[in-house]
Amino acid sequence: MLKFLAIIPFVLFSLGTLNAQNSTEFGVKGGLNFTFFKVDERQFGENAEAEIGYFGGVFVDFKLEDRFHLQPELLYIAVGDFRFLNAPIYLKYDIVKDLNILIGPSLNYFFDFFSNSFKVRADLSIAYDITSSIDFNMKYTLGFEELSPNGLFLGVGYKF
């Protein structure tokens, strides 16, 4: 699985190079995350406090049609004692000028925290374009398995 995640930046770069003439934008993003753990399907565990961490990474925004985009990302996330790679694949929709909603699966590879290091989660995000290059973004990530981190991410993105 680590080999699969290692090729994601190469694939993103290749797709961006092939599609450069069709409004493809590259960018970086980072910010804070608030993570909590779901210990079963009905509750978030005895300790309701969130663990605060940080994230940073890259994204590519491929404009598909007038209001639809495909936006894969590769993020490095650190929370407390664990680290992981997060690779969401978003379908992005322009709700109104400067306001977008993003939804999609995210592939996650956890370094030395879980015995099963690969997890699939669902992401729902909104982004507001402050300028043509800078956006504010917020996403909620939901884990599906018995022990899975859920999180709220607040960040800023910059498009080159």
PDB file of N, CA, C and O in Angstrom, residues 56-92:
ATOM      1  N   GLY A  56      -0.622  19.459   5.961  1.00  0.00           N
ATOM      2  CA  GLY A  56      -0.072  20.221   4.850  1.00  0.00           C
ATOM      3  C   GLY A  56       0.088  19.309   3.655  1.00  0.00           C
ATOM      4  O   GLY A  56       0.259  18.094   3.806  1.00  0.00           O
ATOM      5  N   GLY A  57      -0.008  19.877   2.464  1.00  0.00           N
ATOM      6  CA  GLY A  57       0.159  19.055   1.281  1.00  0.00           C
ATOM      7  C   GLY A  57      -0.099  19.816  -0.005  1.00  0.00           C
ATOM      8  O   GLY A  57      -0.051  21.048  -0.044  1.00  0.00           O
ATOM      9  N   VAL A  58      -0.378  19.049  -1.041  1.00  0.00           N
ATOM     10  CA  VAL A  58      -0.551  19.590  -2.395  1.00  0.00           C
ATOM     11  C   VAL A  58      -1.887  19.143  -2.967  1.00  0.00           C
ATOM     12  O   VAL A  58      -2.468  18.156  -2.521  1.00  0.00           O
ATOM     13  N   PHE A  59      -2.359  19.885  -3.957  1.00  0.00           N
ATOM     14  CA  PHE A  59      -3.579  19.506  -4.665  1.00  0.00           C
ATOM     15  C   PHE A  59      -3.482  19.926  -6.123  1.00  0.00           C
ATOM     16  O   PHE A  59      -2.676  20.777  -6.500  1.00  0.00           O
ATOM     17  N   VAL A  60      -4.317  19.284  -6.943  1.00  0.00           N
ATOM     18  CA  VAL A  60      -4.460  19.649  -8.351  1.00  0.00           C
ATOM     19  C   VAL A  60      -5.948  19.797  -8.607  1.00  0.00           C
ATOM     20  O   VAL A  60      -6.745  18.946  -8.215  1.00  0.00           O
ATOM     21  N   ASP A  61      -6.338  20.905  -9.236  1.00  0.00           N
ATOM     22  CA  ASP A  61      -7.739  21.178  -9.547  1.00  0.00           C
ATOM     23  C   ASP A  61      -7.922  21.092 -11.060  1.00  0.00           C
ATOM     24  O   ASP A  61      -7.420  21.932 -11.797  1.00  0.00           O
ATOM     25  N   PHE A  62      -8.636  20.042 -11.514  1.00  0.00           N
ATOM     26  CA  PHE A  62      -8.923  19.856 -12.935  1.00  0.00           C
ATOM     27  C   PHE A  62     -10.343  20.333 -13.205  1.00  0.00           C
ATOM     28  O   PHE A  62     -11.296  19.771 -12.658  1.00  0.00           O
ATOM     29  N   LYS A  63     -10.499  21.355 -14.036  1.00  0.00           N
ATOM     30  CA  LYS A  63     -11.837  21.820 -14.385  1.00  0.00           C
ATOM     31  C   LYS A  63     -12.407  20.854 -15.421  1.00  0.00           C
ATOM     32  O   LYS A  63     -11.829  20.650 -16.480  1.00  0.00           O
ATOM     33  N   LEU A  64     -13.556  20.241 -15.086  1.00  0.00           N
ATOM     34  CA  LEU A  64     -14.179  19.267 -15.978  1.00  0.00           C
ATOM     35  C   LEU A  64     -15.209  19.917 -16.885  1.00  0.00           C
ATOM     36  O   LEU A  64     -15.221  19.682 -18.092  1.00  0.00           O
ATOM     37  N   GLU A  65     -16.106  20.673 -16.286  1.00  0.00           N
ATOM     38  CA  GLU A  65     -17.153  21.387 -17.008  1.00  0.00           C
ATOM     39  C   GLU A  65     -17.308  22.755 -16.382  1.00  0.00           C
ATOM     40  O   GLU A  65     -16.504  23.149 -15.549  1.00  0.00           O
ATOM     41  N   ASP A  66     -18.380  23.432 -16.744  1.00  0.00           N
ATOM     42  CA  ASP A  66     -18.579  24.798 -16.288  1.00  0.00           C
ATOM     43  C   ASP A  66     -18.459  24.943 -14.774  1.00  0.00           C
ATOM     44  O   ASP A  66     -17.752  25.803 -14.283  1.00  0.00           O
ATOM     45  N   ARG A  67     -19.120  24.096 -13.978  1.00  0.00           N
ATOM     46  CA  ARG A  67     -19.118  24.243 -12.525  1.00  0.00           C
ATOM     47  C   ARG A  67     -18.541  23.029 -11.791  1.00  0.00           C
ATOM     48  O   ARG A  67     -18.541  22.996 -10.575  1.00  0.00           O
ATOM     49  N   PHE A  68     -18.083  22.022 -12.536  1.00  0.00           N
ATOM     50  CA  PHE A  68     -17.564  20.799 -11.926  1.00  0.00           C
ATOM     51  C   PHE A  68     -16.054  20.688 -12.095  1.00  0.00           C
ATOM     52  O   PHE A  68     -15.508  21.023 -13.145  1.00  0.00           O
ATOM     53  N   HIS A  69     -15.408  20.199 -11.048  1.00  0.00           N
ATOM     54  CA  HIS A  69     -13.962  19.985 -11.042  1.00  0.00           C
ATOM     55  C   HIS A  69     -13.679  18.625 -10.420  1.00  0.00           C
ATOM     56  O   HIS A  69     -14.490  18.090  -9.671  1.00  0.00           O
ATOM     57  N   LEU A  70     -12.505  18.106 -10.696  1.00  0.00           N
ATOM     58  CA  LEU A  70     -11.967  16.951  -9.989  1.00  0.00           C
ATOM     59  C   LEU A  70     -10.734  17.458  -9.257  1.00  0.00           C
ATOM     60  O   LEU A  70      -9.859  18.072  -9.877  1.00  0.00           O
ATOM     61  N   GLN A  71     -10.677  17.240  -7.937  1.00  0.00           N
ATOM     62  CA  GLN A  71      -9.562  17.774  -7.160  1.00  0.00           C
ATOM     63  C   GLN A  71      -8.956  16.694  -6.260  1.00  0.00           C
ATOM     64  O   GLN A  71      -9.373  16.519  -5.130  1.00  0.00           O
ATOM     65  N   PRO A  72      -7.946  15.969  -6.751  1.00  0.00           N
ATOM     66  CA  PRO A  72      -7.216  15.053  -5.869  1.00  0.00           C
ATOM     67  C   PRO A  72      -6.198  15.838  -5.037  1.00  0.00           C
ATOM     68  O   PRO A  72      -5.693  16.876  -5.460  1.00  0.00           O
ATOM     69  N   GLU A  73      -5.931  15.322  -3.840  1.00  0.00           N
ATOM     70  CA  GLU A  73      -4.981  15.960  -2.933  1.00  0.00           C
ATOM     71  C   GLU A  73      -4.079  14.900  -2.306  1.00  0.00           C
ATOM     72  O   GLU A  73      -4.436  13.730  -2.267  1.00  0.00           O
ATOM     73  N   LEU A  74      -2.960  15.316  -1.819  1.00  0.00           N
ATOM     74  CA  LEU A  74      -2.085  14.460  -1.019  1.00  0.00           C
ATOM     75  C   LEU A  74      -1.628  15.283   0.174  1.00  0.00           C
ATOM     76  O   LEU A  74      -0.920  16.280   0.018  1.00  0.00           O
ATOM     77  N   LEU A  75      -2.075  14.869   1.376  1.00  0.00           N
ATOM     78  CA  LEU A  75      -1.807  15.623   2.594  1.00  0.00           C
ATOM     79  C   LEU A  75      -1.050  14.774   3.607  1.00  0.00           C
ATOM     80  O   LEU A  75      -1.322  13.579   3.743  1.00  0.00           O
ATOM     81  N   TYR A  76      -0.153  15.403   4.314  1.00  0.00           N
ATOM     82  CA  TYR A  76       0.528  14.789   5.454  1.00  0.00           C
ATOM     83  C   TYR A  76      -0.160  15.334   6.696  1.00  0.00           C
ATOM     84  O   TYR A  76      -0.301  16.548   6.863  1.00  0.00           O
ATOM     85  N   ILE A  77      -0.608  14.428   7.584  1.00  0.00           N
ATOM     86  CA  ILE A  77      -1.347  14.839   8.772  1.00  0.00           C
ATOM     87  C   ILE A  77      -0.639  14.328  10.014  1.00  0.00           C
ATOM     88  O   ILE A  77      -0.224  13.170  10.065  1.00  0.00           O
ATOM     89  N   ALA A  78      -0.494  15.197  11.006  1.00  0.00           N
ATOM     90  CA  ALA A  78       0.112  14.830  12.282  1.00  0.00           C
ATOM     91  C   ALA A  78      -0.861  15.205  13.398  1.00  0.00           C
ATOM     92  O   ALA A  78      -1.334  16.335  13.462  1.00  0.00           O
ATOM     93  N   VAL A  79      -1.163  14.216  14.242  1.00  0.00           N
ATOM     94  CA  VAL A  79      -2.048  14.432  15.383  1.00  0.00           C
ATOM     95  C   VAL A  79      -1.485  13.655  16.564  1.00  0.00           C
ATOM     96  O   VAL A  79      -1.336  12.437  16.492  1.00  0.00           O
ATOM     97  N   GLY A  80      -1.148  14.344  17.614  1.00  0.00           N
ATOM     98  CA  GLY A  80      -0.624  13.658  18.795  1.00  0.00           C
ATOM     99  C   GLY A  80       0.564  12.785  18.446  1.00  0.00           C
ATOM    100  O   GLY A  80       1.553  13.256  17.887  1.00  0.00           O
ATOM    101  N   ASP A  81       0.455  11.491  18.756  1.00  0.00           N
ATOM    102  CA  ASP A  81       1.554  10.555  18.526  1.00  0.00           C
ATOM    103  C   ASP A  81       1.496   9.851  17.177  1.00  0.00           C
ATOM    104  O   ASP A  81       2.287   8.960  16.929  1.00  0.00           O
ATOM    105  N   PHE A  82       0.563  10.176  16.324  1.00  0.00           N
ATOM    106  CA  PHE A  82       0.521   9.447  15.061  1.00  0.00           C
ATOM    107  C   PHE A  82       0.543  10.369  13.856  1.00  0.00           C
ATOM    108  O   PHE A  82       0.209  11.540  13.931  1.00  0.00           O
ATOM    109  N   ARG A  83       0.987   9.796  12.747  1.00  0.00           N
ATOM    110  CA  ARG A  83       1.139  10.498  11.463  1.00  0.00           C
ATOM    111  C   ARG A  83       0.491   9.642  10.393  1.00  0.00           C
ATOM    112  O   ARG A  83       0.526   8.416  10.452  1.00  0.00           O
ATOM    113  N   PHE A  84      -0.073  10.310   9.368  1.00  0.00           N
ATOM    114  CA  PHE A  84      -0.618   9.545   8.253  1.00  0.00           C
ATOM    115  C   PHE A  84      -0.696  10.377   6.994  1.00  0.00           C
ATOM    116  O   PHE A  84      -0.620  11.602   7.037  1.00  0.00           O
ATOM    117  N   LEU A  85      -0.809   9.684   5.873  1.00  0.00           N
ATOM    118  CA  LEU A  85      -1.032  10.313   4.578  1.00  0.00           C
ATOM    119  C   LEU A  85      -2.506  10.225   4.261  1.00  0.00           C
ATOM    120  O   LEU A  85      -3.134   9.190   4.459  1.00  0.00           O
ATOM    121  N   ASN A  86      -3.054  11.304   3.757  1.00  0.00           N
ATOM    122  CA  ASN A  86      -4.463  11.400   3.398  1.00  0.00           C
ATOM    123  C   ASN A  86      -4.524  11.785   1.928  1.00  0.00           C
ATOM    124  O   ASN A  86      -3.935  12.784   1.531  1.00  0.00           O
ATOM    125  N   ALA A  87      -5.220  10.978   1.126  1.00  0.00           N
ATOM    126  CA  ALA A  87      -5.334  11.254  -0.307  1.00  0.00           C
ATOM    127  C   ALA A  87      -6.802  11.294  -0.716  1.00  0.00           C
ATOM    128  O   ALA A  87      -7.352  10.321  -1.217  1.00  0.00           O
ATOM    129  N   PRO A  88      -7.470  12.424  -0.481  1.00  0.00           N
ATOM    130  CA  PRO A  88      -8.860  12.538  -0.908  1.00  0.00           C
ATOM    131  C   PRO A  88      -8.956  12.745  -2.420  1.00  0.00           C
ATOM    132  O   PRO A  88      -8.056  13.332  -3.040  1.00  0.00           O
ATOM    133  N   ILE A  89     -10.035  12.264  -2.982  1.00  0.00           N
ATOM    134  CA  ILE A  89     -10.333  12.457  -4.405  1.00  0.00           C
ATOM    135  C   ILE A  89     -11.703  13.116  -4.451  1.00  0.00           C
ATOM    136  O   ILE A  89     -12.731  12.457  -4.288  1.00  0.00           O
ATOM    137  N   TYR A  90     -11.710  14.420  -4.639  1.00  0.00           N
ATOM    138  CA  TYR A  90     -12.937  15.199  -4.532  1.00  0.00           C
ATOM    139  C   TYR A  90     -13.597  15.460  -5.881  1.00  0.00           C
ATOM    140  O   TYR A  90     -12.921  15.765  -6.862  1.00  0.00           O
ATOM    141  N   LEU A  91     -14.919  15.402  -5.868  1.00  0.00           N
ATOM    142  CA  LEU A  91     -15.712  16.017  -6.921  1.00  0.00           C
ATOM    143  C   LEU A  91     -16.073  17.390  -6.361  1.00  0.00           C
ATOM    144  O   LEU A  91     -16.662  17.501  -5.277  1.00  0.00           O
ATOM    145  N   LYS A  92     -15.657  18.422  -7.062  1.00  0.00           N
ATOM    146  CA  LYS A  92     -15.828  19.799  -6.587  1.00  0.00           C
ATOM    147  C   LYS A  92     -16.893  20.482  -7.433  1.00  0.00           C
ATOM    148  O   LYS A  92     -16.886  20.377  -8.654  1.00  0.00           O
TER     149      LYS A  92
END
